[in-house]
Coordinates of C-alpha atoms and ligand atoms in Angstrom, one line a residue:
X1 CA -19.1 -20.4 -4.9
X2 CA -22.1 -18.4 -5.0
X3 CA -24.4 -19.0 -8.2
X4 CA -25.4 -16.0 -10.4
X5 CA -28.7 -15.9 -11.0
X6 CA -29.9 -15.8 -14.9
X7 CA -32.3 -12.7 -14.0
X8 CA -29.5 -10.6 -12.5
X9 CA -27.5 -11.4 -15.3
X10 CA -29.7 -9.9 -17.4
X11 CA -30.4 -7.2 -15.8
X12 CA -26.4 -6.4 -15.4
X13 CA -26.4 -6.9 -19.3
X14 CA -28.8 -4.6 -20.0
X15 CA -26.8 -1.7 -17.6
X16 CA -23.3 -2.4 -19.0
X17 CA -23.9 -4.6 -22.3
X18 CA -20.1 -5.4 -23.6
X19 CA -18.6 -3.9 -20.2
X20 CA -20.0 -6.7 -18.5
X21 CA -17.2 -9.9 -19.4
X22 CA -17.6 -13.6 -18.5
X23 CA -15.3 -15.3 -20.6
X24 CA -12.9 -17.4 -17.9
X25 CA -9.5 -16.1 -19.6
X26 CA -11.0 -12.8 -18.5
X27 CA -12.3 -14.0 -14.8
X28 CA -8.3 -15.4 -14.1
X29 CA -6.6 -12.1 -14.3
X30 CA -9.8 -10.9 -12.0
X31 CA -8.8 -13.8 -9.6
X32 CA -5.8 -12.8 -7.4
X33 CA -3.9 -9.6 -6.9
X34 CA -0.2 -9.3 -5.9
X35 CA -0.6 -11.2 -3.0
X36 CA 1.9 -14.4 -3.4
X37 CA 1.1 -16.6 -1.0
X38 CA -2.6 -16.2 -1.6
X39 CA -4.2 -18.2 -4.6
X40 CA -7.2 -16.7 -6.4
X41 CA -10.7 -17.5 -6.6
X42 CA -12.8 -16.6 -9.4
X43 CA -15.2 -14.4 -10.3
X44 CA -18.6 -15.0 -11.7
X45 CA -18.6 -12.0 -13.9
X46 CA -17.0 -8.8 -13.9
X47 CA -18.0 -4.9 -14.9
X48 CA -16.3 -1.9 -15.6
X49 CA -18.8 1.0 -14.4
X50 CA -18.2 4.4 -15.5
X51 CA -20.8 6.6 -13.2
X52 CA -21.5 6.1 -9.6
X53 CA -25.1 5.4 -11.2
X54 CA -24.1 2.1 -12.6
X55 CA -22.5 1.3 -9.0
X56 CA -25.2 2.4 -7.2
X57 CA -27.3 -0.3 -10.0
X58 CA -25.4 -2.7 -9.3
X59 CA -25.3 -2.8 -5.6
X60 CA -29.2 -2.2 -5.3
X61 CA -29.4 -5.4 -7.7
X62 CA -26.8 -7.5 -5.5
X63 CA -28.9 -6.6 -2.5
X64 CA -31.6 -7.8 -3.8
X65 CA -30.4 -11.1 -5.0
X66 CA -27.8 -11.6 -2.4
X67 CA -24.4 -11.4 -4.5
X68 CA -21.3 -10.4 -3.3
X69 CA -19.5 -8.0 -5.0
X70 CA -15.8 -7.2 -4.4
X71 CA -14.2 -3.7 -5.6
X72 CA -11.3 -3.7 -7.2
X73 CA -8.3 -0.9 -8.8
X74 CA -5.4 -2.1 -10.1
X75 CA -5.0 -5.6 -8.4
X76 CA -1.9 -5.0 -7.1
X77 CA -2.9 -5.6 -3.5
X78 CA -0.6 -6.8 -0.9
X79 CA -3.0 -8.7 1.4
X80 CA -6.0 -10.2 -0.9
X81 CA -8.4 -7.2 -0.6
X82 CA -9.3 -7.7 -4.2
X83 CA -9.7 -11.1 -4.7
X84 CA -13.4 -12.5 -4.9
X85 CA -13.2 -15.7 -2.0
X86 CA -16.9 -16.6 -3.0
X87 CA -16.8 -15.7 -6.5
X88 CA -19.9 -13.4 -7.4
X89 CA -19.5 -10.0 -8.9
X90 CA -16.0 -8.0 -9.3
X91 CA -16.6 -4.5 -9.8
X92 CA -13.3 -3.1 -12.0
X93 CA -12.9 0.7 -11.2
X94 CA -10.5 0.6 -14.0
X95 CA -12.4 2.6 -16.6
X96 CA -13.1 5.2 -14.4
X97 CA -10.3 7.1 -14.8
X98 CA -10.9 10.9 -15.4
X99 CA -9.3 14.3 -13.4
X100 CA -12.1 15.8 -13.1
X101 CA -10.4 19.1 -12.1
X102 CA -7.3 20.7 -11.5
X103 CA -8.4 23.4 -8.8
X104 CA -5.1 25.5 -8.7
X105 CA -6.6 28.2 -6.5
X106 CA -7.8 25.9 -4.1
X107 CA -4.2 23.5 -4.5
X108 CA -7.0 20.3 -4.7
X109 CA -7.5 17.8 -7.1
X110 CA -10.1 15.9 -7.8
X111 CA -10.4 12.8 -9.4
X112 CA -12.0 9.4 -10.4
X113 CA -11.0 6.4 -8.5
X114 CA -9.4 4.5 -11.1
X115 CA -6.5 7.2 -12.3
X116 CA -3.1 5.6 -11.9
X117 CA -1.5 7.6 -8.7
X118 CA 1.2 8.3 -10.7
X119 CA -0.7 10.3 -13.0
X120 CA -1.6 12.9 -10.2
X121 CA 2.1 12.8 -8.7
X122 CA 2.9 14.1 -12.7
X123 CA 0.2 16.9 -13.2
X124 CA 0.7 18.2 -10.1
X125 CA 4.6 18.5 -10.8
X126 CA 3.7 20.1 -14.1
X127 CA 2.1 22.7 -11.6
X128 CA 4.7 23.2 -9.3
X129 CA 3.4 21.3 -6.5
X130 CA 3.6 17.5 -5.4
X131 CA 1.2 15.0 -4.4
X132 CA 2.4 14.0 -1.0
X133 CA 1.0 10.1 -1.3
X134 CA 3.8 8.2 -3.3
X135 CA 3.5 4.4 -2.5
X136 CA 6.2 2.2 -4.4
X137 CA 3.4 0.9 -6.8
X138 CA 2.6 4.2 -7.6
X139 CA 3.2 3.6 -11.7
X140 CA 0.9 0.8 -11.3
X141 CA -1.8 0.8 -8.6
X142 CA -4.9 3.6 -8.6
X143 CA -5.8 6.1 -6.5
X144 CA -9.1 4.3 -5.4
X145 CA -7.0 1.5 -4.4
X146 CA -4.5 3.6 -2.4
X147 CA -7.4 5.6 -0.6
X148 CA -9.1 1.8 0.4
X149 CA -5.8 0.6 1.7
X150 CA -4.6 4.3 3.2
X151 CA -1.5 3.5 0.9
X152 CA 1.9 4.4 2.7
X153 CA 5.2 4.8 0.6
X154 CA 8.3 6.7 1.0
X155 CA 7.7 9.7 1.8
X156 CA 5.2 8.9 4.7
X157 CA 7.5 10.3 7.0
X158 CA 7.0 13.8 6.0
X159 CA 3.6 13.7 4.2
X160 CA 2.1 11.1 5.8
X161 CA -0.5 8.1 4.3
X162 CA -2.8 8.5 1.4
X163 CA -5.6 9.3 4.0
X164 CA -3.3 13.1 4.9
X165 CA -4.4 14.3 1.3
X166 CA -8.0 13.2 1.0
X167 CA -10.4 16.1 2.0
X168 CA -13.3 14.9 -0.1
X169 CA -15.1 11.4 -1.2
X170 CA -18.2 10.3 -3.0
X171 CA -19.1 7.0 -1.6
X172 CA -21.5 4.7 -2.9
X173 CA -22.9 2.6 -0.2
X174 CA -23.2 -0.8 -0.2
X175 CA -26.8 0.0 -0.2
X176 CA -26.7 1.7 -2.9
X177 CA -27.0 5.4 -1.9
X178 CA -24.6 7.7 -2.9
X179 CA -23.1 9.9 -0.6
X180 CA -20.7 13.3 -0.8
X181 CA -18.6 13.3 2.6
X182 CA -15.7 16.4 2.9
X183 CA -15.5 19.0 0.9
X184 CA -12.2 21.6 -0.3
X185 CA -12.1 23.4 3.5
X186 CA -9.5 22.3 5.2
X187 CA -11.5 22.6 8.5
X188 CA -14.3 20.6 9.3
X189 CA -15.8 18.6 12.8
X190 CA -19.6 18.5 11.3
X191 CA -20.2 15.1 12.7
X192 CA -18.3 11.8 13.0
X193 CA -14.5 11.9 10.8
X194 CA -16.3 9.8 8.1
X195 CA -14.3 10.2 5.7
X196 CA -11.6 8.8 7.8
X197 CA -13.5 5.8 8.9
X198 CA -13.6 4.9 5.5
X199 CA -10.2 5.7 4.3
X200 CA -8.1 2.4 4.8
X201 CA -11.3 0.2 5.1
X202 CA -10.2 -1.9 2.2
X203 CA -13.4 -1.6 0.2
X204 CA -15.8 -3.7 2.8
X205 CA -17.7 0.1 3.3
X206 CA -18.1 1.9 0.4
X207 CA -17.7 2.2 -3.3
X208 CA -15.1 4.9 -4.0
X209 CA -16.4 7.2 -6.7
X210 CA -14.4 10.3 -6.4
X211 CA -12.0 11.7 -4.5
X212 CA -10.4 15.5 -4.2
X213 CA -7.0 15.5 -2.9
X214 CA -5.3 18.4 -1.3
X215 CA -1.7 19.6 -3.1
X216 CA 1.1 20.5 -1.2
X217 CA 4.0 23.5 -2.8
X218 CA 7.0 21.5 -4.0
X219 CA 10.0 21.8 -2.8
X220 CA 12.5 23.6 -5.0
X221 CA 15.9 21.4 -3.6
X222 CA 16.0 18.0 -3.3
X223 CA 19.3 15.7 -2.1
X224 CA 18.7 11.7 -1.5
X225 CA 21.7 10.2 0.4
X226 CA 22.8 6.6 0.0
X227 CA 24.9 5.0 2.8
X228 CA 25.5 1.7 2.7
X229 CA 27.1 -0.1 6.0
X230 CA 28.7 -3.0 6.8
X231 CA 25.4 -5.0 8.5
X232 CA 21.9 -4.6 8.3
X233 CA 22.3 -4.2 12.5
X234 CA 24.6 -1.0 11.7
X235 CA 22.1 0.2 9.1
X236 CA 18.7 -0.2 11.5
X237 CA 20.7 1.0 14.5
X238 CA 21.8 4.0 12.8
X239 CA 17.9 5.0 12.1
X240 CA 16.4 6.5 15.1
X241 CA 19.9 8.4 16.1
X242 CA 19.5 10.2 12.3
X243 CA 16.0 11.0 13.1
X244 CA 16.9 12.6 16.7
X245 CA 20.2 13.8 16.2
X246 CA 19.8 15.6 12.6
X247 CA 17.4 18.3 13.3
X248 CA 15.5 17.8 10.6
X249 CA 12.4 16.2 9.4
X250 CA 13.9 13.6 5.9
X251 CA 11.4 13.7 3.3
X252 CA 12.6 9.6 3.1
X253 CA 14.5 7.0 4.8
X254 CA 14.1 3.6 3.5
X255 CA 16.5 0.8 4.3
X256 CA 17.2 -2.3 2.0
X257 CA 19.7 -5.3 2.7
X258 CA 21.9 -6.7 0.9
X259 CA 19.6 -9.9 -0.6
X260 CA 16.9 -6.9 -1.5
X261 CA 19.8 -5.3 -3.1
X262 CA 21.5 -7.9 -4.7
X263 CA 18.6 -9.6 -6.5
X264 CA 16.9 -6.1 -7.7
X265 CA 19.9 -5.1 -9.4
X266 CA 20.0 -8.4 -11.2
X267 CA 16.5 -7.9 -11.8
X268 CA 16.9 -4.5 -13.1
X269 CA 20.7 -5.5 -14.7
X270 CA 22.6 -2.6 -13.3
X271 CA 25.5 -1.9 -10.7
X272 CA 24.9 -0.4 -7.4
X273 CA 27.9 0.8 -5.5
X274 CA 28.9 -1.9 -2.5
X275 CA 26.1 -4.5 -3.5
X276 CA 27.9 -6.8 -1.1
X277 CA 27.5 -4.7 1.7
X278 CA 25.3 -5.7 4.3
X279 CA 22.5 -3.3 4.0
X280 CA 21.7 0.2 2.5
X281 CA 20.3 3.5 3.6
X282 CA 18.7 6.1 1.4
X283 CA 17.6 9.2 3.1
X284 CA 15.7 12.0 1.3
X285 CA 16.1 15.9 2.3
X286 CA 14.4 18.8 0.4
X287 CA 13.6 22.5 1.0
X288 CA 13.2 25.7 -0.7
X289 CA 16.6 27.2 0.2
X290 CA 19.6 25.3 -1.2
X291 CA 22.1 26.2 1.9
X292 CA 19.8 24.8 4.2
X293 CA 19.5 21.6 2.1
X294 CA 22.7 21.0 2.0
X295 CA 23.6 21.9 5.8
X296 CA 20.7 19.3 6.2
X297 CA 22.5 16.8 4.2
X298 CA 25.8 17.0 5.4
X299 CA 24.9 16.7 8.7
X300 CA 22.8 13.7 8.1
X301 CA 25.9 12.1 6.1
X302 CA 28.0 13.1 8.9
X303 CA 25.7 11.3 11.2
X304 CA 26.1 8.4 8.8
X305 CA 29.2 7.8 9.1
X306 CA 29.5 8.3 12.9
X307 CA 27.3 5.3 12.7
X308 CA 29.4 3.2 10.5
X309 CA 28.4 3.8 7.1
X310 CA 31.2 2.9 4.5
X311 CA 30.7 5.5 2.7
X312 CA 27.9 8.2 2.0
X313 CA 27.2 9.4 -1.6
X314 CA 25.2 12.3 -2.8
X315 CA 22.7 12.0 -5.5
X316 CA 21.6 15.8 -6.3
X317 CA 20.2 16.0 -9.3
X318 CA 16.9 14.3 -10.6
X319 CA 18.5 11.9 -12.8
X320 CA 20.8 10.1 -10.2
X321 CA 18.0 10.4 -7.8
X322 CA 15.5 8.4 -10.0
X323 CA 17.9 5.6 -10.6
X324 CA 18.2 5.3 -6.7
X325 CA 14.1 5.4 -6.5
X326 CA 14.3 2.7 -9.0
X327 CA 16.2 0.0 -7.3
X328 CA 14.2 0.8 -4.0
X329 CA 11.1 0.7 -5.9
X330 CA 11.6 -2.4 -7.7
X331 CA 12.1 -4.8 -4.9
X332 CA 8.9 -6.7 -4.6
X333 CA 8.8 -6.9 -8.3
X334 CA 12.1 -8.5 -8.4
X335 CA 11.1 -10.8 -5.6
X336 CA 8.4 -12.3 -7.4
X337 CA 11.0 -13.1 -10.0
X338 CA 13.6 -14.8 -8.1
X339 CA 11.8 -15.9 -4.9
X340 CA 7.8 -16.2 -6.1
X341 CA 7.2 -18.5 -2.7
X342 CA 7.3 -16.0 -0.2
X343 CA 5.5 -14.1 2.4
X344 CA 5.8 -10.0 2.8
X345 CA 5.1 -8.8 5.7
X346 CA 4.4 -5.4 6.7
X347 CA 5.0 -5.0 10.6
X348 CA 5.2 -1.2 12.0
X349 CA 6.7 0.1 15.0
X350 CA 7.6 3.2 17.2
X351 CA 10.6 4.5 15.3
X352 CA 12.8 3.8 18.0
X353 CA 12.0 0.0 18.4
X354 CA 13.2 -0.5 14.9
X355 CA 16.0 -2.1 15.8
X356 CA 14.3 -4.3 18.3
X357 CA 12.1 -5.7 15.3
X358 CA 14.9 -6.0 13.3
X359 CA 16.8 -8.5 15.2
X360 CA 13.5 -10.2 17.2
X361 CA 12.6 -11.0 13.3
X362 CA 15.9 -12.4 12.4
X363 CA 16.0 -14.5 15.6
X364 CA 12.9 -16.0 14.3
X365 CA 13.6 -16.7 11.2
X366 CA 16.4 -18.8 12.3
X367 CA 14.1 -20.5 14.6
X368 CA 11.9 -22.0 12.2
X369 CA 14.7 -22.2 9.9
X370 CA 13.5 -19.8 7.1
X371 CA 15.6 -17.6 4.9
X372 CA 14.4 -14.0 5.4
X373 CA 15.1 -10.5 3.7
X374 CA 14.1 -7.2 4.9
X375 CA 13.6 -3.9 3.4
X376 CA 11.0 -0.9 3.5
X377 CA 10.0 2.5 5.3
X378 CA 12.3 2.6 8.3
X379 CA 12.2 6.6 9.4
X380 CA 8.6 5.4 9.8
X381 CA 8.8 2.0 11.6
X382 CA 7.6 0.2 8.9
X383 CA 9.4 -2.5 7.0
X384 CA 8.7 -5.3 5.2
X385 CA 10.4 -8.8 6.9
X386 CA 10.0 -11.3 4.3
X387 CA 10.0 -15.0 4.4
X388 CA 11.2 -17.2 1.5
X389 CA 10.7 -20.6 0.7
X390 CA 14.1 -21.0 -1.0
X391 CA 15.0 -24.4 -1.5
X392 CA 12.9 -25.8 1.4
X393 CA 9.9 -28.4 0.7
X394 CA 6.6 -27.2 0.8
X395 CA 5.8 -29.2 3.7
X396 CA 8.8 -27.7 5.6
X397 CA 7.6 -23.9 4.3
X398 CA 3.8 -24.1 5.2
X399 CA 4.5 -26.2 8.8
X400 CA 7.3 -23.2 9.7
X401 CA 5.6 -20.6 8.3
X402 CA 2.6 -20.2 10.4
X403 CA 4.8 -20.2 13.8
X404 CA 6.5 -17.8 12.3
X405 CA 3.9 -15.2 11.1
X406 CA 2.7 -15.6 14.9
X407 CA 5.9 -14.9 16.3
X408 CA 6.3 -11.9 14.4
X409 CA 3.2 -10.6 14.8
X410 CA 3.9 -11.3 18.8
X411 CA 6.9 -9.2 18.7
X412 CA 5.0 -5.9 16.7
X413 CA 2.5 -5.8 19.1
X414 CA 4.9 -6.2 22.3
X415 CA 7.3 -3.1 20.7
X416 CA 3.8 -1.1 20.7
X417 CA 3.6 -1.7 16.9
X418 CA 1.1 -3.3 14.7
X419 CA 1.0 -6.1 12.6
X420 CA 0.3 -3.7 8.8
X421 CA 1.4 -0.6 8.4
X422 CA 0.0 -0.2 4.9
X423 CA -0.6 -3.6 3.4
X424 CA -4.0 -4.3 5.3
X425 CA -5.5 -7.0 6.7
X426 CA -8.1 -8.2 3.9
X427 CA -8.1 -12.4 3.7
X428 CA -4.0 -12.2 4.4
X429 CA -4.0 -11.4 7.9
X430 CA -7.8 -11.6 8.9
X431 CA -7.0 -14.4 11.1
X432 CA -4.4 -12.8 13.0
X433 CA -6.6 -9.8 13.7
X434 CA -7.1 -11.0 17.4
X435 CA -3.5 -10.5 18.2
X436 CA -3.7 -7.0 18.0
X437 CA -7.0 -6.1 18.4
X438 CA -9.0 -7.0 21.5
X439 CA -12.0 -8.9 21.4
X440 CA -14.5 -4.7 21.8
X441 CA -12.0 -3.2 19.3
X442 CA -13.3 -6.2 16.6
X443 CA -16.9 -6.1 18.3
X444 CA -17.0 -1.8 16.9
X445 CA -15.3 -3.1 13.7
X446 CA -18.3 -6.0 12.9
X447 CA -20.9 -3.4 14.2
X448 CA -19.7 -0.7 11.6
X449 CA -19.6 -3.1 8.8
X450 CA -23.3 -4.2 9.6
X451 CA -24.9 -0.5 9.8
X452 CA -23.1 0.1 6.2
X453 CA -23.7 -3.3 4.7
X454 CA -26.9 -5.2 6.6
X455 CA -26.4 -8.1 4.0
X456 CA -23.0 -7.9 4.6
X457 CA -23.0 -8.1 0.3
X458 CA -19.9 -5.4 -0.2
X459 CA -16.2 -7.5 -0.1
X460 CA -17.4 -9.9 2.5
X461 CA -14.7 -12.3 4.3
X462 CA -12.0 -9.3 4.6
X463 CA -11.2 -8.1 7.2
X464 CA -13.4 -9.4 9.6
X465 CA -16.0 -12.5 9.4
X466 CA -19.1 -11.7 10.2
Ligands
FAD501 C1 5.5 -3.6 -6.4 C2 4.5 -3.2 -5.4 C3 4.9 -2.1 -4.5 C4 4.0 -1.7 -3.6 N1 4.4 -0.7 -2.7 C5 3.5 -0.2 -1.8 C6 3.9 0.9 -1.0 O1 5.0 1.4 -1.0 N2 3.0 1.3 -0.1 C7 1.7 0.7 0.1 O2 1.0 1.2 0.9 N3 1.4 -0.3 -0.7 C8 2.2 -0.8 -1.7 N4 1.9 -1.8 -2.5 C9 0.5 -2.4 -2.3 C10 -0.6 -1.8 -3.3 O3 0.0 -1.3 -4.4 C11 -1.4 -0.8 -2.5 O4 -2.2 -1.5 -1.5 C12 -2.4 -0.1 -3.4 O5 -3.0 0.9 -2.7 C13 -3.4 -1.0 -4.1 O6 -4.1 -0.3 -5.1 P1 -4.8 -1.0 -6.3 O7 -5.4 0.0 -7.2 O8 -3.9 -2.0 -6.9 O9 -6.0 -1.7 -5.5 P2 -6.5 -3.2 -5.5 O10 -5.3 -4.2 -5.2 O11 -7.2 -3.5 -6.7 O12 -7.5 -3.2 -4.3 C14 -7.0 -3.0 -3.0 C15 -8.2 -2.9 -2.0 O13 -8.9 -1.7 -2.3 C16 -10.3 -2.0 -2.6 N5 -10.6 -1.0 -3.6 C17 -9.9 -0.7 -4.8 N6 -10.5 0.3 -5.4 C18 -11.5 0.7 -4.6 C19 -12.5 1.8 -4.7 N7 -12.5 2.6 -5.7 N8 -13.4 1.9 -3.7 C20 -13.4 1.0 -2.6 N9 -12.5 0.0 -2.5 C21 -11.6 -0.1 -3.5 C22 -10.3 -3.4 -3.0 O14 -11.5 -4.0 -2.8 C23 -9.2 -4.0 -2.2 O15 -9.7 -4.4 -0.9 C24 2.7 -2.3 -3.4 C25 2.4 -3.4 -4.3 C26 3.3 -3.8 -5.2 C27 2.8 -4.9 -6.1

């Protein structure tokens, strides 16, 4: 662990006084995020900036005495971004947590890193538009977090990933300089896509400051279908054929079997109609003309139950629509309850390969002889095979568990898919890296890190080791 020296402290003291903490209560809940299989390492001390001044302080400072410093949202990270492997300093964005403007004219946002998404998903409702980013944690994580991990959700398929909305960032370095990169046009090839490169880079480039995000006109009608079938292997076959055959673009279509069903409704103590069935389809249409909508949704129910769904039921109005949401939304959470040893993954695929994934992943798990669930973003490839430990030992779990990752990871990249869709790599997958990148894909990776960050000083050990 590295040491903090007494001069730095001091120095940090002076800058943030009682926004600087060190108490080791304190440090734990700074230790991990949401990551279960990954156990937490603790922070020397951490700080709640509230300018990019105090950032751009701090990283001058932990340049000069060589501490690393790891940033960090909500902490509800899927793959260890935020967790501090080598202790030092964790920079909380936390505090700051403004809108700094509500540009209506423009339909753009802008905002501090730290606001709960949620938050901009509700003001621009207020507004009659929508925010198009909408990633299950969206009650819980922040915006910052979601622009470092190019957050996904469920309505990728339409709106595509956090990084589709972001036209503007302010960046501070790991140097320490800060830097404006975009602007509101919705045009611009001055120079390299920067602020692409660093959308998604998991905090290892930049400091997030502020970030303007485009809005998009909301739609006026919106239906979400829910259709469950017999098997998950009718459910995940039935996916591309609604995609192709629908003629129509769903705003959603997330899959969930029937353990993700079963043990979320516990969870959230409610009925779901045919919990026992094998797995579930919701599929969201919306527009601004209410014929079309519903043309839309009857032929996708249609399609439905060509496929084999048991039934197909209509949710129409905001209220039935949210409870669906909520089930769908709730799953991790309710996995941590019942299953806490287990491993998420977050494979992604051509659309059309789903079903390939699907059953290559269940194969598996029967190999090594793991219990496995699966749910997630389907109309977009993406969908979260999970391992539990159930009953097994833990020397059964960690000697099976490994293969198995492999395996999986195997099978992504030969369907032409990857091995996170939206999770990212940070510690949880760093070693895998070279089974889906090639040896000058991680070379341009480690060269970009060291032109930002020469003492390699911002989230070191994510990613990449350099
Ligand atoms: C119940 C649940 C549901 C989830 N659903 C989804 C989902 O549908 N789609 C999805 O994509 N993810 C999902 N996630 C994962 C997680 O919520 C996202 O990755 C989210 O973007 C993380 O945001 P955060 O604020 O919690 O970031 P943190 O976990 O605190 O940090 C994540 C990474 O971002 C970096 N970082 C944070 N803030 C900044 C900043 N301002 N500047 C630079 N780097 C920064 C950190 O260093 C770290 O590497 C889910 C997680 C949970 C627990």
């Amino acid at each position: 662990m590295i040491e903090i020296q007494e001069e730095l402290l001091n120095s940090l003291k002076e800058i943030f006084g009682d926004r600087m903490k060190l108490e080791r209560d304190f440090l734990e809940k700074y230790s991990r995020d949401e990551t279960a299989e990954l156990e937490g390492s603790m922070p020397g001390i951490v700080l709640f900036p509230l300018t990019p001044e105090e950032i751009s302080s701090v990283m001058k400072l932990a340049n000069q005495y060589k501490v690393p410093v790891t940033p960090r949202g909500a902490g509800t990270g899927l793959s260890g971004g935020a967790i501090p492997p080598s202790g030092g300093i964790v920079l909380s964005l936390e505090k700051m947590n403004r809108i700094i403007e509500f540009d209506e004219e423009n339909m753009m946002i802008t905002v501090e890193p730290g606001v709960i998404t949620n938050e901009i998903q509700k003001l621009a409702d207020r507004h009659g538009l929508i925010y198009g980013g909408d990633p299950c944690s969206s009650d819980s994580s922040t915006i910052g977090g979601n622009v470092a991990e190019n957050a996904g959700g469920n309505k990728v398929l339409k709106y595509g990933p956090t990084g589709y909305h972001v036209y503007a960032l302010e960046v501070v370095l790991p140097t320490g300089e800060i830097v404006q990169f975009g602007g509101k046009r919705i045009k611009d090839v001055t120079g390299f896509d920067m602020i692409h490169l660093l959308i998604g880079s998991e905090g290892t480039l930049g400091i997030v400051t502020k970030i303007t995000l485009r809005l998009l006109p909301k739609p006026k009608y919106s239906v979400a279908l829910l259709a469950p079938f017999e098997s998950v292997e009718k459910a995940i076959d039935a996916v591309p054929k609604l995609m192709v055959k629908s003629g129509t673009m769903p705003s959603s279509l997330e899959f969930m079997d029937r353990s993700s069903i079963q043990s979320t409704c516990k969870f959230l103590n409610i009925e779901f109609p045919y919990s026992d069935a094998g797995a579930h389809l919701i599929i969201e249409v919306e527009g601004n003309n209410k014929t079309a909508v519903s043309d839309d949704y009857e032929r996708i129910g249609d399609i439905c139950l060509e496929e084999g769904a048991l039934e197909v039921f209509v949710a129409d109005n905001r209220n039935t629509r949210e409870k669906l949401w909520k089930v769908r939304k709730s799953i991790a959470e309710a996995l941590s309850v019942y299953s806490p040893v287990h491993c998420m993954e977050d494979v992604s695929v051509p659309m059309a390969r789903i079903p390939e994934l699907i059953k290559g992943a269940e194969k598996i798990a029967e190999k090594h002889g793991l219990e496995m669930l699966s749910f997630g973003h389907a109309g977009d490839g993406n969908v979260h095979v999970t391992f539990v430990k159930g009953d097994r030992t833990e020397e059964y779990w960690k000697a099976h568990l490994e293969p198995a990752l492999i395996e999986l990871y195997e099978l992504a990249r030969d369907l032409g898919g990857c091995i996170s869709g939206e999770h990212g790599i940070g510690l949880k997958r760093k070693k895998y890296l070279p089974i889906i990148l090639d040896e000058s894909q991680i070379r341009l990776i480690k060269g970009i890190k060291r032109i930002f960050d020469p003492n390699n000083i911002l989230n070191p050990g994510k990613i990449v080791d350099l």
